């Protein structure tokens, strides 16, 4: 009860002081303003992830580890390489669990606050290389790691409502937030930063071609038409993004790595 009261008073106090004062006292490790404390960011992510799991499990679409350990073993191998790149700032604070949603008709992935990542089987089967998979996962991890998701949710729903969700007082709104994560649209700056950090993460692996995300965008751009992945509806403008990713990868001299695709092949075969 003391924790709940303190959190409410802290956040309401921050609001009363105004955005400038609030953001000066609550920032991420790089000094970027975030109204939520890191603790509340993690708590919100836990609430949203539980709701997301429940929603997809009820539809029979949440692939569990016990149901398909082979798929998760292959996926985890990719995830761990990215996480252990030495570049993920909340590596030890966030959950970093990546879950598979069974829907071959959806080519998408999304992240909740606190490092909970979801990827659809349709996207996994769409990809051609393991570097592309690592690049997309790195992009979604960056949205969580740079706390873009929390900031975007604050912009869309307001701090008061999110606080009520953190405290477990607004289950209907929690369901709405969880349902909307897959279509949450970030601003150009957040997308640019997520792309950049995807390159940085993959460079740190010493294994993957660090422009992996660009490979996905190139394929989607070439196909065009009705077959464009849902991922592009929330991650638009692939042309300029390909250029930015490749420029950053060239700067880091990590574009020409050609790792084996064994984990992606195993993952695809097991789905």
C-alpha positions as a printed Julia matrix, in Angstrom:
271×3 Matrix{Float64}:
   0.0     0.0     0.0
   2.88    2.33    0.82
   4.45    1.63   -2.59
   1.16    2.37   -4.38
   0.63    5.61   -2.46
   4.21    6.77   -3.01
   4.05    6.05   -6.74
   0.78    7.92   -7.14
   2.04   10.93   -5.18
   5.32   10.98   -7.09
   3.71   10.96  -10.5
   0.95   13.39   -9.62
   3.61   15.68   -8.14
   5.62   15.49  -11.33
   2.57   16.47  -13.35
   1.8    19.38  -11.07
   5.32   20.73  -11.5
   4.92   20.69  -15.27
   6.66   18.78  -18.02
   9.93   20.68  -17.8
  10.43   20.08  -14.1
   9.22   16.51  -14.29
  11.49   15.49  -17.12
  14.52   17.06  -15.49
  14.16   14.68  -12.54
  13.09   11.54  -14.42
  15.26   10.55  -17.37
  16.72    7.42  -18.87
  20.44    6.57  -18.77
  21.14    8.93  -21.67
  19.23   11.82  -20.14
  16.16   11.49  -22.37
  13.0    12.68  -20.57
  10.55   10.01  -19.37
   7.76   10.73  -16.9
   7.5     7.12  -15.76
  10.16    5.86  -13.4
  12.03    2.76  -14.57
  10.24    0.76  -11.88
   6.84    1.83  -13.19
   7.97    1.14  -16.76
   8.73   -2.45  -15.75
   5.44   -2.77  -13.84
   3.43   -1.48  -16.8
   5.2    -3.94  -19.08
   4.38   -6.83  -16.79
   0.7    -5.89  -16.75
   0.53   -5.45  -20.52
   2.44   -8.68  -21.2
   0.11  -10.71  -18.98
  -2.89   -9.26  -20.8
  -1.31   -9.86  -24.21
  -0.44  -13.45  -23.3
  -3.97  -14.05  -22.06
  -5.56  -12.56  -25.18
  -3.57  -14.64  -27.65
  -3.71  -17.78  -25.48
  -7.52  -17.55  -25.44
  -7.45  -17.57  -29.25
  -5.03  -20.5   -29.3
  -2.35  -18.35  -30.94
   0.28  -18.04  -28.21
   2.98  -20.61  -28.91
   4.33  -21.82  -25.57
   7.82  -23.07  -24.86
   6.49  -26.41  -23.68
   4.52  -26.88  -26.91
   7.47  -26.13  -29.18
  10.83  -26.1   -27.36
  12.72  -26.48  -30.64
  11.34  -23.21  -32.0
  12.23  -21.33  -28.85
  15.7   -22.84  -28.65
  16.43  -21.51  -32.14
  14.81  -18.13  -31.45
  16.59  -17.75  -28.1
  19.95  -18.31  -29.77
  19.34  -15.23  -31.94
  17.89  -13.17  -29.09
  20.78  -13.91  -26.74
  23.36  -12.85  -29.31
  21.67   -9.48  -29.61
  21.16   -9.07  -25.87
  24.78   -9.95  -25.14
  26.11   -7.42  -27.65
  27.17   -5.17  -24.78
  25.0    -2.37  -26.18
  21.59   -2.99  -24.55
  21.36   -0.41  -21.79
  18.66   -2.15  -19.7
  20.04   -5.64  -20.33
  19.77   -6.6   -16.66
  16.7    -4.59  -15.71
  14.15   -5.67  -18.32
  12.59   -9.1   -18.83
  13.65   -9.62  -22.47
  11.27  -12.48  -23.15
  10.43  -12.98  -26.82
   7.23  -14.91  -27.59
   5.82  -16.34  -30.8
   2.26  -15.71  -31.95
   0.88  -18.3   -34.36
  -0.6   -16.45  -37.33
   0.96  -17.02  -40.73
  -1.17  -14.25  -42.21
   0.4   -11.53  -40.06
   3.93  -10.32  -40.76
   4.52   -8.2   -37.71
   6.36   -7.85  -34.41
   5.94   -5.46  -31.48
   7.35   -4.62  -28.07
   5.77   -3.74  -24.75
   7.5    -1.65  -22.09
   9.96   -3.58  -19.97
  11.34   -5.74  -22.78
   8.47   -8.07  -23.69
   8.67   -8.79  -27.43
   6.13  -10.59  -29.64
   6.78  -11.88  -33.15
   4.24  -13.45  -35.5
   4.95  -16.67  -37.39
   4.02  -14.87  -40.61
   6.98  -12.51  -40.17
   9.39  -15.3   -39.26
   8.43  -17.24  -42.39
   8.73  -14.1   -44.52
  12.39  -13.5   -43.64
  15.24  -14.87  -45.75
  18.28  -14.61  -43.46
  19.09  -14.85  -39.79
  20.59  -11.36  -39.94
  17.18  -10.05  -41.04
  15.56  -11.74  -38.05
  18.21  -10.35  -35.71
  17.75   -6.91  -37.26
  13.98   -6.88  -36.73
  14.33   -8.22  -33.2
  17.0    -5.6   -32.54
  14.66   -2.89  -33.8
  11.87   -3.99  -31.44
  14.3    -4.39  -28.55
  15.45   -0.84  -29.18
  11.88    0.45  -28.89
  11.75   -1.09  -25.41
  15.37   -0.38  -24.44
  15.19    3.28  -25.48
  11.79    3.43  -23.74
  10.0     4.56  -26.89
   6.97    2.41  -26.13
   6.49    3.98  -22.71
   6.86    7.49  -24.07
   4.46    6.84  -26.93
   1.87    5.36  -24.57
   2.26    8.41  -22.33
   1.6    10.64  -25.34
  -1.51    8.69  -26.38
  -3.12    7.83  -23.03
  -1.73   10.29  -20.51
   0.18    9.66  -17.31
  -2.9     9.44  -15.04
  -4.49    6.62  -17.0
  -1.22    4.68  -17.31
  -0.67    5.03  -13.58
  -4.07    3.47  -12.93
  -3.06    0.57  -15.18
   0.23    0.13  -13.32
  -1.69   -0.01  -10.06
  -4.11   -2.59  -11.43
  -7.11   -0.26  -11.19
  -8.19   -0.11  -14.84
  -8.48   -3.58  -16.41
 -10.59   -2.39  -19.35
  -8.0     0.17  -20.36
  -5.24   -2.41  -19.89
  -6.97   -4.66  -22.42
  -7.24   -1.75  -24.87
  -3.56   -0.85  -24.51
  -2.48   -4.46  -24.97
  -4.69   -4.86  -28.04
  -3.23   -1.72  -29.61
   0.46   -2.46  -29.14
   0.78   -4.22  -32.49
  -0.46   -1.11  -34.3
   1.24    1.49  -32.11
   2.74    4.12  -34.4
   5.97    5.81  -33.4
   7.2     9.15  -34.61
  10.0     9.52  -37.13
  12.64   10.18  -34.46
  11.79    7.02  -32.51
  11.85    4.9   -35.67
  15.16    6.38  -36.75
  16.68    5.7   -33.35
  15.34    2.13  -33.25
  16.86    1.49  -36.68
  20.18    2.97  -35.59
  20.33    0.91  -32.42
  19.41   -2.24  -34.32
  22.62   -1.67  -36.3
  24.58   -0.96  -33.1
  23.27   -4.08  -31.37
  24.04   -6.33  -34.34
  27.49   -4.82  -34.71
  28.12   -5.72  -31.07
  27.3    -9.35  -31.73
  30.35   -9.7   -33.95
  28.27  -12.23  -35.85
  25.33  -10.78  -37.78
  25.42   -8.43  -40.75
  24.42   -5.3   -38.92
  22.22   -3.98  -41.73
  19.9    -6.98  -41.28
  16.81   -4.81  -40.82
  17.53   -3.15  -44.17
  17.35   -6.55  -45.86
  13.79   -6.93  -44.62
  12.81   -3.45  -45.82
  14.4    -4.07  -49.23
  12.41   -7.28  -49.71
   9.16   -5.62  -48.63
   9.79   -2.65  -50.92
  10.54   -4.9   -53.91
   7.39   -6.96  -53.41
   5.02   -4.05  -52.89
   1.31   -4.42  -53.62
  -1.12   -6.23  -51.35
   1.63   -8.46  -49.95
   3.36   -5.68  -48.03
   3.95   -6.82  -44.41
   1.83   -5.32  -41.65
   5.12   -4.27  -40.04
   5.36   -1.48  -42.61
   2.02    0.0   -41.55
   3.61    1.04  -38.26
   7.15    1.35  -39.67
   6.66    3.35  -42.9
   9.03    5.02  -45.38
  11.33    2.05  -46.04
  13.36    3.85  -48.71
  14.94    6.47  -46.48
  15.28    3.95  -43.67
  17.22    1.52  -45.85
  19.66    4.32  -46.7
  20.07    5.34  -43.05
  20.61    1.75  -41.88
  23.14    1.01  -44.6
  24.97    4.29  -43.93
  25.29    3.47  -40.23
  26.36   -0.1   -41.01
  29.0     1.14  -43.45
  30.26    3.55  -40.8
  30.67    0.63  -38.38
  32.11   -1.62  -41.11
  29.83   -4.53  -40.29
  27.69   -5.02  -43.42
  29.51   -7.92  -45.05
  29.19  -10.64  -42.43
  27.58  -13.84  -43.74
  26.57  -15.99  -40.76
  24.88  -19.35  -41.19
  21.08  -19.3   -41.2
  20.74  -22.5   -39.16
  18.68  -20.99  -36.35
  16.23  -19.32  -38.74
  15.96  -22.53  -40.78
  15.29  -24.57  -37.63
  12.78  -21.99  -36.44
  10.89  -21.98  -39.74
  10.88  -25.78  -39.94
   9.45  -26.12  -36.45
   6.52  -23.72  -36.97
